Structures are given as structure tokens and as C-alpha cells.
mmCIF file of C-alpha atoms in Angstrom:
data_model
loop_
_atom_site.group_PDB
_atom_site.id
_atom_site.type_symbol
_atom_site.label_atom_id
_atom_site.label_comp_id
_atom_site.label_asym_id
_atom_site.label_seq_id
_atom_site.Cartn_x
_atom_site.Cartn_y
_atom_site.Cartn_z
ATOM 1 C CA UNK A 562 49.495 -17.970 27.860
ATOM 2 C CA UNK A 563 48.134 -15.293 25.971
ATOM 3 C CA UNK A 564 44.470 -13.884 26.129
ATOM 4 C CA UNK A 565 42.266 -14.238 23.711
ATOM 5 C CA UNK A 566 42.322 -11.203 22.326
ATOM 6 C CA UNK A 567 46.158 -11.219 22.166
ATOM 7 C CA UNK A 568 45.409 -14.349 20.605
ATOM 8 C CA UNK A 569 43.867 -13.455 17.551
ATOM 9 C CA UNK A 570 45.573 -10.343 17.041
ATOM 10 C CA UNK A 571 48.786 -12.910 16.838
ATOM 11 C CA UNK A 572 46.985 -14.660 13.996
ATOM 12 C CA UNK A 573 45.911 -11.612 11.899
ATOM 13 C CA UNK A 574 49.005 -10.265 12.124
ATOM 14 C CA UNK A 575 50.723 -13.863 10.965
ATOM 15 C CA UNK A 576 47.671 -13.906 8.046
ATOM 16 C CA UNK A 577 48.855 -10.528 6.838
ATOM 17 C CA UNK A 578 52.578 -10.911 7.045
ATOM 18 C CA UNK A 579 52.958 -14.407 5.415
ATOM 19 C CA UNK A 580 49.015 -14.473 3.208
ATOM 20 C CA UNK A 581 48.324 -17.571 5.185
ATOM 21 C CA UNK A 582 47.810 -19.496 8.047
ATOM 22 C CA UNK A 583 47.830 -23.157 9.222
ATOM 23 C CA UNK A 584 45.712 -24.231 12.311
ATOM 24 C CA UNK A 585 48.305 -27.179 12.939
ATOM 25 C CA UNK A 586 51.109 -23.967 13.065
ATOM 26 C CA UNK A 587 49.283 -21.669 15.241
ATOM 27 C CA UNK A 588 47.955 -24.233 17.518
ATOM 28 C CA UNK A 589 51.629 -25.233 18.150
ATOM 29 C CA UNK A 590 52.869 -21.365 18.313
ATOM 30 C CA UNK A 591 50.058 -20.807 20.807
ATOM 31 C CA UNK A 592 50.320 -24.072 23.284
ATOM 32 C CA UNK A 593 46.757 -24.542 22.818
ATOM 33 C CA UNK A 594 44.797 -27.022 20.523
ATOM 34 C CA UNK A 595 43.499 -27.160 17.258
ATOM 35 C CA UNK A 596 39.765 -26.854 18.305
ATOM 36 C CA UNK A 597 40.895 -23.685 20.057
ATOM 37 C CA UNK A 598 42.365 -22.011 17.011
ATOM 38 C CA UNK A 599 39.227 -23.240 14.658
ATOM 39 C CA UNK A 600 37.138 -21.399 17.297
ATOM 40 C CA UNK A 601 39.364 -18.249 17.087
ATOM 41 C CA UNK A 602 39.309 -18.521 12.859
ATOM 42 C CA UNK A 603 35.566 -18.677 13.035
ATOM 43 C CA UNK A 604 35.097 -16.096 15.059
ATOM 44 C CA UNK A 605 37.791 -14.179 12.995
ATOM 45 C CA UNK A 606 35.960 -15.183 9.289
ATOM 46 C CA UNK A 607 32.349 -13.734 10.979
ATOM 47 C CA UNK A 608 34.167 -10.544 11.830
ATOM 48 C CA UNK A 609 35.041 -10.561 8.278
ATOM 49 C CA UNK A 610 38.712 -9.892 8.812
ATOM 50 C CA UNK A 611 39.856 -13.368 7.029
ATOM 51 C CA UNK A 612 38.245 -16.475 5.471
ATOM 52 C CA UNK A 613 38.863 -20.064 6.139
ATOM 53 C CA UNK A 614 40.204 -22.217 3.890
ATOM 54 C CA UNK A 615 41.107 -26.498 4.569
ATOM 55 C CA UNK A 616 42.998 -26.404 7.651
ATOM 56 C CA UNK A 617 44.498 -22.842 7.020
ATOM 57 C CA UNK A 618 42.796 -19.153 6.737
ATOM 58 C CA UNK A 619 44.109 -16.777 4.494
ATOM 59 C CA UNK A 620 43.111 -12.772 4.716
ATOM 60 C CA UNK A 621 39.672 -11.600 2.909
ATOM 61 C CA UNK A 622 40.776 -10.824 0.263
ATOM 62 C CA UNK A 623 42.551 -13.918 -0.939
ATOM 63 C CA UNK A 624 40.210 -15.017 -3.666
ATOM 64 C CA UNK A 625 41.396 -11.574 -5.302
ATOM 65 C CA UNK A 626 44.858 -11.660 -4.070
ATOM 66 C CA UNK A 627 47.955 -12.128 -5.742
ATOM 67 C CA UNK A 628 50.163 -14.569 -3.500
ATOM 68 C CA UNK A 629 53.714 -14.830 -4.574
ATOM 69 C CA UNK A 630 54.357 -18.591 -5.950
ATOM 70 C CA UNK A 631 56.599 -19.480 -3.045
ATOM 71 C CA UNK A 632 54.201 -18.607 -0.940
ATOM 72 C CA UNK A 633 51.208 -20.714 -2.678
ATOM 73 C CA UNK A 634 53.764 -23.816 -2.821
ATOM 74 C CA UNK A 635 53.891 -24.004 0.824
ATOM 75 C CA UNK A 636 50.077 -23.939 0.873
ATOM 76 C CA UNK A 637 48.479 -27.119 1.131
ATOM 77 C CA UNK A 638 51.876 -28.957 0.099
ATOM 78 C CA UNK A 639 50.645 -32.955 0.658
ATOM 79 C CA UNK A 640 47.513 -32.383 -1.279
ATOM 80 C CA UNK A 641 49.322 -30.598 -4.369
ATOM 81 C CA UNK A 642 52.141 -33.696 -4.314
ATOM 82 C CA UNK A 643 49.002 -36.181 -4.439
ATOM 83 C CA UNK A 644 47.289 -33.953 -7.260
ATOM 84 C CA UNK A 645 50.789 -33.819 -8.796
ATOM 85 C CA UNK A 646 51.264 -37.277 -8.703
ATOM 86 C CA UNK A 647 47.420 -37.960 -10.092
ATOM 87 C CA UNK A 648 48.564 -35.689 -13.530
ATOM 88 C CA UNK A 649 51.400 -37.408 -14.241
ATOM 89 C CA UNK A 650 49.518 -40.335 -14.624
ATOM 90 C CA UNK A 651 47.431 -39.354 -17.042
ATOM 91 C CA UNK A 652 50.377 -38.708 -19.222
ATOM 92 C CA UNK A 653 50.980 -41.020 -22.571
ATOM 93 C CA UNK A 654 53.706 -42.194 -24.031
ATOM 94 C CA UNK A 655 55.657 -39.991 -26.477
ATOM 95 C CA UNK A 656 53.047 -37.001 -24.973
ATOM 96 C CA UNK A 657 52.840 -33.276 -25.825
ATOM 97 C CA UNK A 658 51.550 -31.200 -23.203
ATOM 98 C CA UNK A 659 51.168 -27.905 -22.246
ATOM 99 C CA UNK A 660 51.784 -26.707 -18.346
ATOM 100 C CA UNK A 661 50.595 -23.522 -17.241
ATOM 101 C CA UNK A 662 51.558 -21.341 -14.138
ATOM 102 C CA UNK A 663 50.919 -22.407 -10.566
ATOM 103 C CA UNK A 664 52.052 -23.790 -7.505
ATOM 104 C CA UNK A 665 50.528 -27.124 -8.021
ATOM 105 C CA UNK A 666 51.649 -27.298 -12.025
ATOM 106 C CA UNK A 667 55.168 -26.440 -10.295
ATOM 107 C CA UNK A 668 55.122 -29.508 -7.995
ATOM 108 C CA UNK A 669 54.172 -31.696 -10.564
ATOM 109 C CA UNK A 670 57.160 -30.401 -12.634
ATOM 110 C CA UNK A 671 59.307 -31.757 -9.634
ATOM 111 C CA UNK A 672 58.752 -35.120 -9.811
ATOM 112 C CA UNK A 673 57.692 -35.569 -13.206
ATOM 113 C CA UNK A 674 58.791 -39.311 -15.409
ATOM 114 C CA UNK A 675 58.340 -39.284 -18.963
ATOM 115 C CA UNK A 676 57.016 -41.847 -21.238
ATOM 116 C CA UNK A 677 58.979 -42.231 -23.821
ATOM 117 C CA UNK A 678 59.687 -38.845 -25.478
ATOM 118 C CA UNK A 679 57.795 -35.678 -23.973
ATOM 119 C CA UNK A 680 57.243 -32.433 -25.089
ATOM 120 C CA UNK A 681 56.638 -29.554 -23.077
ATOM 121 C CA UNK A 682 55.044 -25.613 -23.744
ATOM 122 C CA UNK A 683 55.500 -24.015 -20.510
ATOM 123 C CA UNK A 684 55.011 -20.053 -20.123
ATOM 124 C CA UNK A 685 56.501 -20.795 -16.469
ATOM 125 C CA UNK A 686 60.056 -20.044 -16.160
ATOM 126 C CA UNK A 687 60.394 -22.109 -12.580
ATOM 127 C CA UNK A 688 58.841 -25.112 -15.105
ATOM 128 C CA UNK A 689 61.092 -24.554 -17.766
ATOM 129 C CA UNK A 690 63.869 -24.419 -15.344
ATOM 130 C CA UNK A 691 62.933 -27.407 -13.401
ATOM 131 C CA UNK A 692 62.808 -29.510 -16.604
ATOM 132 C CA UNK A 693 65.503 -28.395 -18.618
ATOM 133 C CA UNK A 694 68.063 -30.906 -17.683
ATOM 134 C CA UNK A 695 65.584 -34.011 -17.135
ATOM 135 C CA UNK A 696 65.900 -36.997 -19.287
ATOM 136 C CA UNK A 697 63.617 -37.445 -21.835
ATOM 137 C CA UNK A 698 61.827 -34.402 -21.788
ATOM 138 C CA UNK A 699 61.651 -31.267 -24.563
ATOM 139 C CA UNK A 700 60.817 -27.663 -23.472
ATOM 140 C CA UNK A 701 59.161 -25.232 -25.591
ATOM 141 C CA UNK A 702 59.542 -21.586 -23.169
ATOM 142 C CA UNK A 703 57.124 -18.990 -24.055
ATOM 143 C CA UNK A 704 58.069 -15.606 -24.397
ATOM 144 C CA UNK A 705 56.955 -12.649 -23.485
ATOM 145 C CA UNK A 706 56.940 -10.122 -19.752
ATOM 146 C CA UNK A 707 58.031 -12.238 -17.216
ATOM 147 C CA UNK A 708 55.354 -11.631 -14.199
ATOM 148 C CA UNK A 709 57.393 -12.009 -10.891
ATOM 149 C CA UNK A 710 54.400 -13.009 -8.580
ATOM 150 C CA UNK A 711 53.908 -16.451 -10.851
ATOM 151 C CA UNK A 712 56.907 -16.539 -13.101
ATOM 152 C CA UNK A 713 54.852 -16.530 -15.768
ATOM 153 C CA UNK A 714 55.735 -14.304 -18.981
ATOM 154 C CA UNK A 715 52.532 -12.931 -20.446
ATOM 155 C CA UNK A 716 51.607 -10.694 -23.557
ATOM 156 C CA UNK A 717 51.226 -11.165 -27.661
ATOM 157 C CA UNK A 718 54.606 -12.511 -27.599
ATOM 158 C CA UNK A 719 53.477 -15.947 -25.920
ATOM 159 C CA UNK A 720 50.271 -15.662 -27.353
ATOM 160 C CA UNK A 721 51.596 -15.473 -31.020
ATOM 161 C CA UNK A 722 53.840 -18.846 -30.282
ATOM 162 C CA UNK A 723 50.296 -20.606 -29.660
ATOM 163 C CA UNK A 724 49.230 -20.625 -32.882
ATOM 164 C CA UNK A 725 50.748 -22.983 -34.615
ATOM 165 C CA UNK A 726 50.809 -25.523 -31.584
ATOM 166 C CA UNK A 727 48.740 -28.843 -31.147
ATOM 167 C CA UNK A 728 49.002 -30.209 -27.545
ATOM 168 C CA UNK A 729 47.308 -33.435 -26.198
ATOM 169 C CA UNK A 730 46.895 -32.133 -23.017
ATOM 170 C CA UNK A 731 47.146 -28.476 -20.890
ATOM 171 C CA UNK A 732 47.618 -28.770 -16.928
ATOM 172 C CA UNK A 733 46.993 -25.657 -15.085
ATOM 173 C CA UNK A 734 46.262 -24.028 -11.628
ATOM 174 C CA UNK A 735 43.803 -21.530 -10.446
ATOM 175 C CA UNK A 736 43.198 -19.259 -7.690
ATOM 176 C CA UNK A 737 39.637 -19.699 -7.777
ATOM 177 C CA UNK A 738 37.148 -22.688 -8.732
ATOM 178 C CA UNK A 739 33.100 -21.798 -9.223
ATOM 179 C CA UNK A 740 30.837 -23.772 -10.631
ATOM 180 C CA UNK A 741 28.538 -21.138 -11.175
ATOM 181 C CA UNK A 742 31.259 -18.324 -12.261
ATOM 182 C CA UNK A 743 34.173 -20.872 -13.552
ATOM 183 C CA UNK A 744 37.665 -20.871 -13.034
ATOM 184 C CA UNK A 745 39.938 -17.825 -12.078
ATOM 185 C CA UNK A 746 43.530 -16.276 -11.670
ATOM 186 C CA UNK A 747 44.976 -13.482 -10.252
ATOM 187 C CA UNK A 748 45.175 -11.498 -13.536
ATOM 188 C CA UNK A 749 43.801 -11.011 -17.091
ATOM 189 C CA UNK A 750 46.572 -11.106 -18.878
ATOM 190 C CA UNK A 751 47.144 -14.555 -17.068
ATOM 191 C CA UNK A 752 43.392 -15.497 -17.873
ATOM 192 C CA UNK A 753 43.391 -14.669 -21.242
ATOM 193 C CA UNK A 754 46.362 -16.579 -21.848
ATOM 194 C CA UNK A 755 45.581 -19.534 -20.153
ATOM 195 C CA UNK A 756 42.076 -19.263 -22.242
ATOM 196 C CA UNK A 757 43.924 -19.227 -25.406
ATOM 197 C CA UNK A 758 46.126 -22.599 -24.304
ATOM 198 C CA UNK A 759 42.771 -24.097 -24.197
ATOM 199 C CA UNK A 760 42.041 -23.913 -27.603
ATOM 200 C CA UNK A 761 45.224 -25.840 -28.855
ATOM 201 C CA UNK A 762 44.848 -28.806 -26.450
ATOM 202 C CA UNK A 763 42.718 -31.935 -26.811
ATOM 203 C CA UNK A 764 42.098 -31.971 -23.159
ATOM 204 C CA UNK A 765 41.984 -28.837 -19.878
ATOM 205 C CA UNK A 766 43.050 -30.261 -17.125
ATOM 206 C CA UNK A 767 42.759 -28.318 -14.033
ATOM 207 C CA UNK A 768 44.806 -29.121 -10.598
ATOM 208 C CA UNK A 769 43.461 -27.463 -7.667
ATOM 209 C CA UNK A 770 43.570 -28.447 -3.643
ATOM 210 C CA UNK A 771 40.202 -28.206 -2.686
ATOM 211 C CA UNK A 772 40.618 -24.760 -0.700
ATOM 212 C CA UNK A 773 40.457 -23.132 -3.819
ATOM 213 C CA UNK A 774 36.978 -24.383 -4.772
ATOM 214 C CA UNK A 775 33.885 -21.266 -3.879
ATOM 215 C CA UNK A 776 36.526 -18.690 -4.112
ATOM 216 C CA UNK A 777 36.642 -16.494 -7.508
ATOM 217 C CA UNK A 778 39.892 -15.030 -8.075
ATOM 218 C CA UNK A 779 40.735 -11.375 -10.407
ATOM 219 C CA UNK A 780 40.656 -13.105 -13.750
ATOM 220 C CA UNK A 781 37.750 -14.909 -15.070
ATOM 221 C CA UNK A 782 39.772 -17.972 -17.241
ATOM 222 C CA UNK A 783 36.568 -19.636 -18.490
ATOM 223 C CA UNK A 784 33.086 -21.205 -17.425
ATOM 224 C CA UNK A 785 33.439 -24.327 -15.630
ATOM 225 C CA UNK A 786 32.031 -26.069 -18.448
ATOM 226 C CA UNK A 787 34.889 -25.579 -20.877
ATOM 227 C CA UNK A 788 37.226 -27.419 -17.996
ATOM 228 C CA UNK A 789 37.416 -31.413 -19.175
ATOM 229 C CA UNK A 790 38.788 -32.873 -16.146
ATOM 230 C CA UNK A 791 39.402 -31.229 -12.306
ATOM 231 C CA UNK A 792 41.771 -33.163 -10.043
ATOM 232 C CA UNK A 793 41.882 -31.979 -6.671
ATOM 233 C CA UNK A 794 41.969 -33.051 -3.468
ATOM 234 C CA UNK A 795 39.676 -34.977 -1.034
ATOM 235 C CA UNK A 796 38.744 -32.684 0.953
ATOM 236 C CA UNK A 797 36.174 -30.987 -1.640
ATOM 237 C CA UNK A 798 32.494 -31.047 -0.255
ATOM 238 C CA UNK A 799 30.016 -33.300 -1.853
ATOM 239 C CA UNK A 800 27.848 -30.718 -2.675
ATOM 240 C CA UNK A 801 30.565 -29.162 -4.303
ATOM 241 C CA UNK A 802 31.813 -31.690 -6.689
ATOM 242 C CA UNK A 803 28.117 -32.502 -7.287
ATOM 243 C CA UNK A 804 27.664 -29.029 -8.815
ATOM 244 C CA UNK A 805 31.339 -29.152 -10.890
ATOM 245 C CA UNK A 806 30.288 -32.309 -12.123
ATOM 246 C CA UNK A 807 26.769 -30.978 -13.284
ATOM 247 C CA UNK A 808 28.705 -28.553 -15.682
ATOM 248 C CA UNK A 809 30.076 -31.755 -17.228
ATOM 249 C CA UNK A 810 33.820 -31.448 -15.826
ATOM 250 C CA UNK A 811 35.260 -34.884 -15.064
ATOM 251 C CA UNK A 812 35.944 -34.337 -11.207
ATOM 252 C CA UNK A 813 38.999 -36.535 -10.055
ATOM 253 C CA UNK A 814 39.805 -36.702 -5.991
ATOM 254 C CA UNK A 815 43.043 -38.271 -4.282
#
């Protein structure tokens, strides 16, 4: 068994290597149980060398960080499949919609139905990819410079095709949620496009495990207020959903 203090060296290193951590993982890696990890993160997150997150801990600075998407997918993967499942619900029939980058956004593209006839503006490429052969479904790719971390493509290019668009509805991730800052990314060039997809849609619609909520990621997207609905997970605090909804954002849990 290994001391303590080869202990938590183990999980910084693991943090560091992979951006991530889950307690269930290290607890089994270790032989020793959950509550003993917890006590090793907390000690870890007042020593300011990480910060912990809904059964994971991720280095300090995550909120800021710029996590490939494979990565983020693995995150959290339950609570994104019942967010997932949550936004395709809300879809109508004969729908046009507009899905943004993320890990969550990407899961939902997975197991997406259509009603009836749907329409899709993606600047994703993984999206675009995962629903160009489905039944029943139309895919509008934005162009643009593709950014490897998110698969995203980014720049005046996808911002021109926006403007003569009219969507019902725009589904997006974040890397942050504040009620007090608003919603963030990794970038500003992913920001300001995602900002600009907001003004062509009827309804924002933001999907977000609950870990993400008090973090601020790189790129201020908008104020919370200018968010319609936020479906996340239940594992978001009731103090926290308290002050979302107080901005006027629709808050959704599953």
C-alpha cells in the first residue's frame, strides 16, 4: 500500500497527465476507499494544486483550460447521456436547430431521432460527421479554421454563413457556468461565435453537467441572463440553481 504522500503524488501526476480524475478510478487504482481519496482531493484543492469537481478533480487551472474533446467526453459521461437525452426532447417536429461545440452537444448528436424533417447548423465537424448519414436529418457545416482541441472551425467565414439563418433553437456547451459572470469557453473566437448563434435562434439552450457550474472558463460567451433554458445535471447545488434561476434562465435537472 502506498503512503500517503506517495498517494497523492499518484493523483497529481494522473490529474496532469490525463486533465482529470475520478474518485471511483483512483479509489480502485489505490485499494483504498472512496472516503479516503475525497480526503486526499481536499487536502489536495486547500493546497491549491487542483480543484474538485462532482466525483472527479481536475488541475487548477481547469476553468481556464483547454481540454481536448475526447478528453471532456469521458468526463462525467452518464450525466451528459441524461442531459443529451433531456435536449432531444425538446426538439419539434420538422425542427431547425443549431448545435454548437462540446462534449455534451457531441453526445447528444449520438443518439439523436428526428421528428419529421430536421435541419441542422453545426460549426462541429465530429457533429457534422456523426449526422451526415442519419435518416431524416439535414446538415448545414460551417466553415471556417478548424480548431483541433473542439473541432470546431471558427473565424468570419462561419460567422458570415450566420446571417442569413433563422433557427428555432441553438444547443451548446460551456466550460464554465456563473451566475454572476455568465457562461464561458475556452476561447474568444469560440465565444464570440457562439454569441453570434444566439442572435439567430428563438431559444439558447445550454447543456452542462453540473461540475461546470462556479467555474469561469477563457471566453466570456454572454451574461447568464441572455441563456433561456440550462439543462444540467442533478447534482447542481440548490443555492446554485437558485441564483441561475434569479437571472431568469429556465433551469432544467435530470
Amino acid at each position: 500500500m502506498k503512503s500517503i504522500a506517495e498517494r497523492r503524488k499518484y493523483i497529481l501526476d494522473n490529474i496532469f497527465q490525463n486533465g482529470f480524475v475520478r474518485v471511483a478510478d483512483l479509489a480502485e487504482a489505490l485499494s483504498v476507499t472512496q472516503t479516503t481519496i475525497r480526503k486526499d482531493l481536499t487536502y489536495l484543492e486547500g493546497q491549491g494544486l487542483l480543484y474538485r469537481a462532482y466525483g472527479s478533480a481536475l488541475p487548477t487551472a481547469a476553468p481556464v483550460m483547454d481540454i481536448s474533446l475526447n478528453t471532456k467526453r469521458l468526463i462525467h459521461l452518464k450525466q451528459k447521456q441524461r442531459i443529451a437525452a433531456r435536449a432531444i426532447a425538446m426538439l419539434q417536429e420538422n425542427d431547425s436547430i443549431i448545435m454548437g461545440a462540446g462534449s455534451t452537444v457531441g453526445v447528444m448528436a449520438e443518439i439523436i431521432k428526428p421528428k419529421g424533417r430536421l435541419n441542422v447548423v453545426t460549426p462541429a465537424v465530429n457533429i457534422a460527421m456523426a449526422l451526415g448519414d442519419m435518416s431524416g436529418i439535414s446538415v448545414m457545416q460551417l466553415g471556417g479554421i478548424l480548431y483541433g482541441n473542439s473541432f470546431c472551425v471558427i473565424g468570419s467565414e462561419a460567422k458570415g454563413m450566420l446571417n442569413n439563418l433563422h433557427c428555432s433553437k441553438l444547443f451548446f456547451g460551456v466550460d464554465g457556468i456563473d451566475p454572476d459572470f455568465g457562461a464561458t469557453c475556452a476561447t474568444i473566437e469560440e465565444a464570440e461565435l457562439l454569441h453570434q448563434m444566439m442572435g439567430v435562434v428563438a431559444t439558447s439552450i445550454v447543456l452542462a453537467d453540473s461540475s461546470k457550474i462556479g467555474f469561469k472558463g477563457f471566453g466570456r460567451i454572454c451574461a447568464m441572463g441572455e441563456v433561456d433554458v440550462l439543462i444540467t445535471d442533478s447534482g447542481i447545488s440548490d443555492s446554485a440553481r437558485k441564483a441561475i434561476e434569479k437571472t431568469g434562465v429556465r433551469v432544467i435537472t435530470v
